[in-house]
Every structure is written in C-alpha cells, then in structure tokens.
Amino acid sequence: MTVRILLCDDHAVVRAGLRALLGSAPGIEVAGEAGSGEEAVAMAAKLAPDVVLMDLQLGDGIDGVEATRRIAPTGVRVLVLTTYDTDADVTRAIGAGATGYLLKAERPEELFAAIHAAAEGRTALSAPVAARRTAAAASPALTARELDILGQLARGLGNREIARALFISEATVKTHLGRIYAKLGVDTRAGAVAVAKERRLLG
C-alpha cells in the first residue's frame, strides 16, 4: 500500500528536504505540503492524505498541536516530526490526537517505518520519547499532599501563594515540587500540569 503524505513545516528548505527524502522511499508518496497550521488543516480536508507529517512550531497562526487537534477527528493520522522533545510538548501533541511523535534527528529508515506505522494506526515514538514516557508511567504514585500542591499548580499559583493556601512553608512547597517533578518525569511546572491532566490526576 502506498502511504500518501501531507508535509507541514514552516521552513521551505525543510519541506524540500523531506519531499526529496520521502520521494526516494518505497511505498510513500508526497501528496502536498503546507507552510502553516491553517494551511495544513485546509489541505488535509481537501487531499485526505493517509498521514500528515506535522512540525510543532509553525510561526504565526495556530501551532502544530492545534492543527493536530483539528485534523485528528477527521480520521487522518498525524505524525509529529519536530526538534522539541519536552514532556509538555509530547503530552500536548499526543493529547491532541497525534498517532506518533518523532524527532528530526531520526535516521531516514526510522522515519519511513514510523510513517507506515502511523498509516496503520499504530503509535510511533522516537526511542528517547518512548523511554521517558515509560519511565513516567512507571513512576511512584503521588501522595495526598503532592496532589494538593499539583492542584494549586494547575490554578497557576506561585510557590508563595501555594504555601499560604495550604498553610505550609515555601521551603516545604519546593521540596514537594521536586518530588512531584521526579515522579512525573518532568522538569517544569507546565510539564507537571500537562502530565497530571493526561493521567487525570487533577480532580
């Protein structure tokens, strides 16, 4: 089966490189290319490709996550191809409906395999991304106090405000945050909230 691809990247040089690379791959055909999220959504509806190869950062307009959120419900598979591999980015993309998440540092054969996997509806993740998600899934459960702090974090409160709300010291808040980050496999507040939402840890 030939997999029809729509490329979405805001850099023309990157799109040209991908088109040349994919043109040499057996069983893959580039049906079109888009330079923005809005263009990707419109072209996905028009061309009905099997897979959209989606970058995350797309300059002005909607980003790759929002474009994915609009395209995924139509049945077109979205495979993210980006240089960004933070937990928050991965969680947002998968949460928006992306079938897979690849890094641009991948070898061509890995990209080809991921495209075929995505076309079949199978999850395709770069090895570093898969390893981090597995580690996060296997992490210890959060304590009741850590869940309290996570809830305050999701409301956008800073350490001082969280300390006041929970009647604890700022130092205690920082200690709990360090444990929360370690358990969730993240290193930022936004990452912690994103993972918490993904795992439905927030009441």
mmCIF file of C-alpha atoms in Angstrom:
data_model
loop_
_atom_site.group_PDB
_atom_site.id
_atom_site.type_symbol
_atom_site.label_atom_id
_atom_site.label_comp_id
_atom_site.label_asym_id
_atom_site.label_seq_id
_atom_site.Cartn_x
_atom_site.Cartn_y
_atom_site.Cartn_z
ATOM 1 C CA MET A 1 0.000 0.000 0.000
ATOM 2 C CA THR A 2 1.275 3.452 -0.881
ATOM 3 C CA VAL A 3 1.013 5.915 2.009
ATOM 4 C CA ARG A 4 0.026 9.417 0.900
ATOM 5 C CA ILE A 5 1.730 12.137 2.953
ATOM 6 C CA LEU A 6 0.982 15.809 3.588
ATOM 7 C CA LEU A 7 4.057 17.715 4.826
ATOM 8 C CA CYS A 8 3.569 20.608 7.252
ATOM 9 C CA ASP A 9 6.595 22.720 8.198
ATOM 10 C CA ASP A 10 7.009 26.486 8.102
ATOM 11 C CA HIS A 11 10.504 26.212 6.614
ATOM 12 C CA ALA A 12 10.515 25.743 2.821
ATOM 13 C CA VAL A 13 14.023 24.254 2.902
ATOM 14 C CA VAL A 14 12.934 21.598 5.414
ATOM 15 C CA ARG A 15 9.887 20.741 3.300
ATOM 16 C CA ALA A 16 12.052 20.445 0.193
ATOM 17 C CA GLY A 17 14.457 18.141 2.017
ATOM 18 C CA LEU A 18 11.639 15.956 3.320
ATOM 19 C CA ARG A 19 9.993 15.817 -0.096
ATOM 20 C CA ALA A 20 13.272 14.661 -1.671
ATOM 21 C CA LEU A 21 13.889 12.128 1.100
ATOM 22 C CA LEU A 22 10.383 10.678 1.071
ATOM 23 C CA GLY A 23 10.349 10.629 -2.722
ATOM 24 C CA SER A 24 13.108 8.027 -2.551
ATOM 25 C CA ALA A 25 11.211 5.797 -0.102
ATOM 26 C CA PRO A 26 9.231 2.842 -1.432
ATOM 27 C CA GLY A 27 5.531 2.916 -0.652
ATOM 28 C CA ILE A 28 5.420 6.627 0.257
ATOM 29 C CA GLU A 29 4.032 9.438 -1.888
ATOM 30 C CA VAL A 30 4.049 13.155 -1.009
ATOM 31 C CA ALA A 31 0.558 14.406 -1.871
ATOM 32 C CA GLY A 32 1.125 18.022 -0.819
ATOM 33 C CA GLU A 33 2.843 20.423 1.528
ATOM 34 C CA ALA A 34 1.707 23.178 3.879
ATOM 35 C CA GLY A 35 3.639 26.045 5.448
ATOM 36 C CA SER A 36 1.249 26.838 8.306
ATOM 37 C CA GLY A 37 -1.164 25.141 10.663
ATOM 38 C CA GLU A 38 -4.192 26.680 8.986
ATOM 39 C CA GLU A 39 -2.957 25.555 5.571
ATOM 40 C CA ALA A 40 -2.377 22.027 6.889
ATOM 41 C CA VAL A 41 -5.939 21.800 8.223
ATOM 42 C CA ALA A 42 -7.392 23.012 4.899
ATOM 43 C CA MET A 43 -5.192 20.755 2.771
ATOM 44 C CA ALA A 44 -5.831 17.712 4.958
ATOM 45 C CA ALA A 45 -9.563 18.199 4.349
ATOM 46 C CA LYS A 46 -9.027 18.692 0.619
ATOM 47 C CA LEU A 47 -6.443 15.966 -0.086
ATOM 48 C CA ALA A 48 -7.457 13.379 2.555
ATOM 49 C CA PRO A 49 -3.879 12.058 2.941
ATOM 50 C CA ASP A 50 -3.138 8.937 4.982
ATOM 51 C CA VAL A 51 -0.670 10.780 7.225
ATOM 52 C CA VAL A 52 0.199 14.416 7.974
ATOM 53 C CA LEU A 53 3.854 14.899 8.913
ATOM 54 C CA MET A 54 3.454 17.798 11.359
ATOM 55 C CA ASP A 55 6.009 20.172 12.860
ATOM 56 C CA LEU A 56 5.061 21.729 16.216
ATOM 57 C CA GLN A 57 6.378 25.282 15.867
ATOM 58 C CA LEU A 58 4.795 26.904 12.816
ATOM 59 C CA GLY A 59 5.444 30.628 13.209
ATOM 60 C CA ASP A 60 2.386 32.890 13.233
ATOM 61 C CA GLY A 61 -1.087 31.382 13.442
ATOM 62 C CA ILE A 62 -2.042 28.082 15.048
ATOM 63 C CA ASP A 63 0.729 25.709 16.118
ATOM 64 C CA GLY A 64 1.154 22.038 15.275
ATOM 65 C CA VAL A 65 -0.738 20.895 18.364
ATOM 66 C CA GLU A 66 -3.839 22.915 17.499
ATOM 67 C CA ALA A 67 -3.619 21.823 13.850
ATOM 68 C CA THR A 68 -3.401 18.210 15.052
ATOM 69 C CA ARG A 69 -6.442 18.734 17.286
ATOM 70 C CA ARG A 70 -8.440 19.870 14.235
ATOM 71 C CA ILE A 71 -7.174 17.207 11.834
ATOM 72 C CA ALA A 72 -7.193 14.067 14.015
ATOM 73 C CA PRO A 73 -11.019 13.793 14.368
ATOM 74 C CA THR A 74 -11.323 13.527 10.566
ATOM 75 C CA GLY A 75 -9.542 10.166 10.605
ATOM 76 C CA VAL A 76 -6.329 11.461 9.021
ATOM 77 C CA ARG A 77 -3.326 10.267 11.059
ATOM 78 C CA VAL A 78 -0.916 12.917 12.346
ATOM 79 C CA LEU A 79 2.739 12.080 12.907
ATOM 80 C CA VAL A 80 4.636 14.859 14.695
ATOM 81 C CA LEU A 81 8.160 15.473 13.396
ATOM 82 C CA THR A 82 9.946 18.104 15.458
ATOM 83 C CA THR A 83 13.165 19.109 17.215
ATOM 84 C CA TYR A 84 11.300 19.575 20.530
ATOM 85 C CA ASP A 85 11.058 16.659 22.969
ATOM 86 C CA THR A 86 9.981 18.184 26.280
ATOM 87 C CA ASP A 87 7.416 16.218 28.267
ATOM 88 C CA ALA A 88 4.930 19.059 27.911
ATOM 89 C CA ASP A 89 5.259 19.113 24.095
ATOM 90 C CA VAL A 90 4.896 15.336 23.810
ATOM 91 C CA THR A 91 1.913 15.256 26.174
ATOM 92 C CA ARG A 92 0.149 18.102 24.361
ATOM 93 C CA ALA A 93 0.683 16.511 20.947
ATOM 94 C CA ILE A 94 -0.481 13.037 21.975
ATOM 95 C CA GLY A 95 -3.374 14.579 23.881
ATOM 96 C CA ALA A 96 -4.412 16.441 20.714
ATOM 97 C CA GLY A 97 -4.646 13.139 18.840
ATOM 98 C CA ALA A 98 -1.207 12.644 17.265
ATOM 99 C CA THR A 99 -0.596 8.998 16.356
ATOM 100 C CA GLY A 100 3.159 9.350 16.822
ATOM 101 C CA TYR A 101 5.973 11.684 17.852
ATOM 102 C CA LEU A 102 9.357 11.672 16.104
ATOM 103 C CA LEU A 103 12.434 13.841 16.439
ATOM 104 C CA LYS A 104 14.102 15.336 13.377
ATOM 105 C CA ALA A 105 17.362 13.654 14.407
ATOM 106 C CA GLU A 106 15.888 10.255 13.452
ATOM 107 C CA ARG A 107 17.535 8.174 10.723
ATOM 108 C CA PRO A 108 15.581 8.056 7.419
ATOM 109 C CA GLU A 109 14.654 4.378 7.819
ATOM 110 C CA GLU A 110 13.152 5.135 11.255
ATOM 111 C CA LEU A 111 11.072 7.902 9.716
ATOM 112 C CA PHE A 112 9.856 5.622 6.907
ATOM 113 C CA ALA A 113 8.887 2.897 9.396
ATOM 114 C CA ALA A 114 7.063 5.405 11.594
ATOM 115 C CA ILE A 115 5.083 6.727 8.627
ATOM 116 C CA HIS A 116 3.898 3.228 7.726
ATOM 117 C CA ALA A 117 3.086 2.525 11.381
ATOM 118 C CA ALA A 118 1.094 5.759 11.683
ATOM 119 C CA ALA A 119 -0.838 4.967 8.493
ATOM 120 C CA GLU A 120 -1.904 1.696 10.122
ATOM 121 C CA GLY A 121 -2.937 3.488 13.296
ATOM 122 C CA ARG A 122 -0.026 2.195 15.363
ATOM 123 C CA THR A 123 1.782 4.524 17.775
ATOM 124 C CA ALA A 124 5.267 5.537 16.623
ATOM 125 C CA LEU A 125 7.561 7.226 19.136
ATOM 126 C CA SER A 126 11.241 8.182 18.951
ATOM 127 C CA ALA A 127 13.273 5.983 21.301
ATOM 128 C CA PRO A 128 14.098 8.840 23.763
ATOM 129 C CA VAL A 129 10.443 9.909 23.878
ATOM 130 C CA ALA A 130 9.214 6.338 24.403
ATOM 131 C CA ALA A 131 11.754 5.732 27.169
ATOM 132 C CA ARG A 132 10.746 8.864 29.071
ATOM 133 C CA ARG A 133 7.030 8.097 28.778
ATOM 134 C CA THR A 134 7.598 4.541 30.000
ATOM 135 C CA ALA A 135 9.617 5.798 32.961
ATOM 136 C CA ALA A 136 6.942 8.358 33.796
ATOM 137 C CA ALA A 137 4.175 5.739 33.605
ATOM 138 C CA ALA A 138 6.088 3.512 35.995
ATOM 139 C CA SER A 139 6.812 6.300 38.474
ATOM 140 C CA PRO A 140 5.570 6.095 42.097
ATOM 141 C CA ALA A 141 2.104 7.411 42.949
ATOM 142 C CA LEU A 142 1.748 10.931 44.293
ATOM 143 C CA THR A 143 0.868 11.464 47.944
ATOM 144 C CA ALA A 144 -2.283 13.326 49.005
ATOM 145 C CA ARG A 145 -0.202 16.425 49.834
ATOM 146 C CA GLU A 146 1.573 16.278 46.464
ATOM 147 C CA LEU A 147 -1.818 16.069 44.731
ATOM 148 C CA ASP A 148 -2.939 19.128 46.728
ATOM 149 C CA ILE A 149 0.090 21.073 45.537
ATOM 150 C CA LEU A 150 -0.394 19.865 41.967
ATOM 151 C CA GLY A 151 -3.958 21.162 42.088
ATOM 152 C CA GLN A 152 -2.748 24.586 43.195
ATOM 153 C CA LEU A 153 -0.100 24.473 40.467
ATOM 154 C CA ALA A 154 -2.798 23.854 37.861
ATOM 155 C CA ARG A 155 -4.555 27.019 39.057
ATOM 156 C CA GLY A 156 -1.423 28.968 38.187
ATOM 157 C CA LEU A 157 -0.371 29.772 41.756
ATOM 158 C CA GLY A 158 3.255 30.520 42.633
ATOM 159 C CA ASN A 159 5.168 28.889 45.492
ATOM 160 C CA ARG A 160 4.325 31.646 47.981
ATOM 161 C CA GLU A 161 0.615 31.504 47.134
ATOM 162 C CA ILE A 162 0.586 27.703 47.370
ATOM 163 C CA ALA A 163 2.301 27.889 50.767
ATOM 164 C CA ARG A 164 -0.336 30.357 52.015
ATOM 165 C CA ALA A 165 -3.244 28.306 50.632
ATOM 166 C CA LEU A 166 -2.028 25.063 52.229
ATOM 167 C CA PHE A 167 -0.618 26.605 55.442
ATOM 168 C CA ILE A 168 2.900 25.293 54.852
ATOM 169 C CA SER A 169 6.269 26.969 54.271
ATOM 170 C CA GLU A 170 7.669 27.883 50.863
ATOM 171 C CA ALA A 171 10.582 25.533 51.543
ATOM 172 C CA THR A 172 8.123 22.673 52.037
ATOM 173 C CA VAL A 173 6.386 23.580 48.766
ATOM 174 C CA LYS A 174 9.738 23.479 46.929
ATOM 175 C CA THR A 175 10.552 20.081 48.432
ATOM 176 C CA HIS A 176 7.180 18.675 47.348
ATOM 177 C CA LEU A 177 7.563 20.165 43.860
ATOM 178 C CA GLY A 178 10.925 18.433 43.466
ATOM 179 C CA ARG A 179 9.314 15.097 44.357
ATOM 180 C CA ILE A 180 6.362 15.754 42.032
ATOM 181 C CA TYR A 181 8.692 16.536 39.107
ATOM 182 C CA ALA A 182 10.710 13.376 39.765
ATOM 183 C CA LYS A 183 7.621 11.170 39.979
ATOM 184 C CA LEU A 184 6.052 12.602 36.836
ATOM 185 C CA GLY A 185 9.306 12.612 34.884
ATOM 186 C CA VAL A 186 9.169 16.347 34.135
ATOM 187 C CA ASP A 187 11.317 19.367 34.911
ATOM 188 C CA THR A 188 8.897 22.308 34.651
ATOM 189 C CA ARG A 189 5.642 23.456 36.249
ATOM 190 C CA ALA A 190 3.898 23.405 32.856
ATOM 191 C CA GLY A 191 5.166 19.883 32.245
ATOM 192 C CA ALA A 192 3.840 18.708 35.615
ATOM 193 C CA VAL A 193 0.386 20.155 34.919
ATOM 194 C CA ALA A 194 0.299 18.694 31.393
ATOM 195 C CA VAL A 195 1.205 15.194 32.597
ATOM 196 C CA ALA A 196 -1.237 15.474 35.503
ATOM 197 C CA LYS A 197 -4.047 16.321 33.077
ATOM 198 C CA GLU A 198 -3.058 13.482 30.775
ATOM 199 C CA ARG A 199 -3.215 10.998 33.659
ATOM 200 C CA ARG A 200 -6.365 12.609 35.098
ATOM 201 C CA LEU A 201 -4.670 13.317 38.423
ATOM 202 C CA LEU A 202 -6.460 16.621 38.866
ATOM 203 C CA GLY A 203 -9.908 16.487 40.429
#
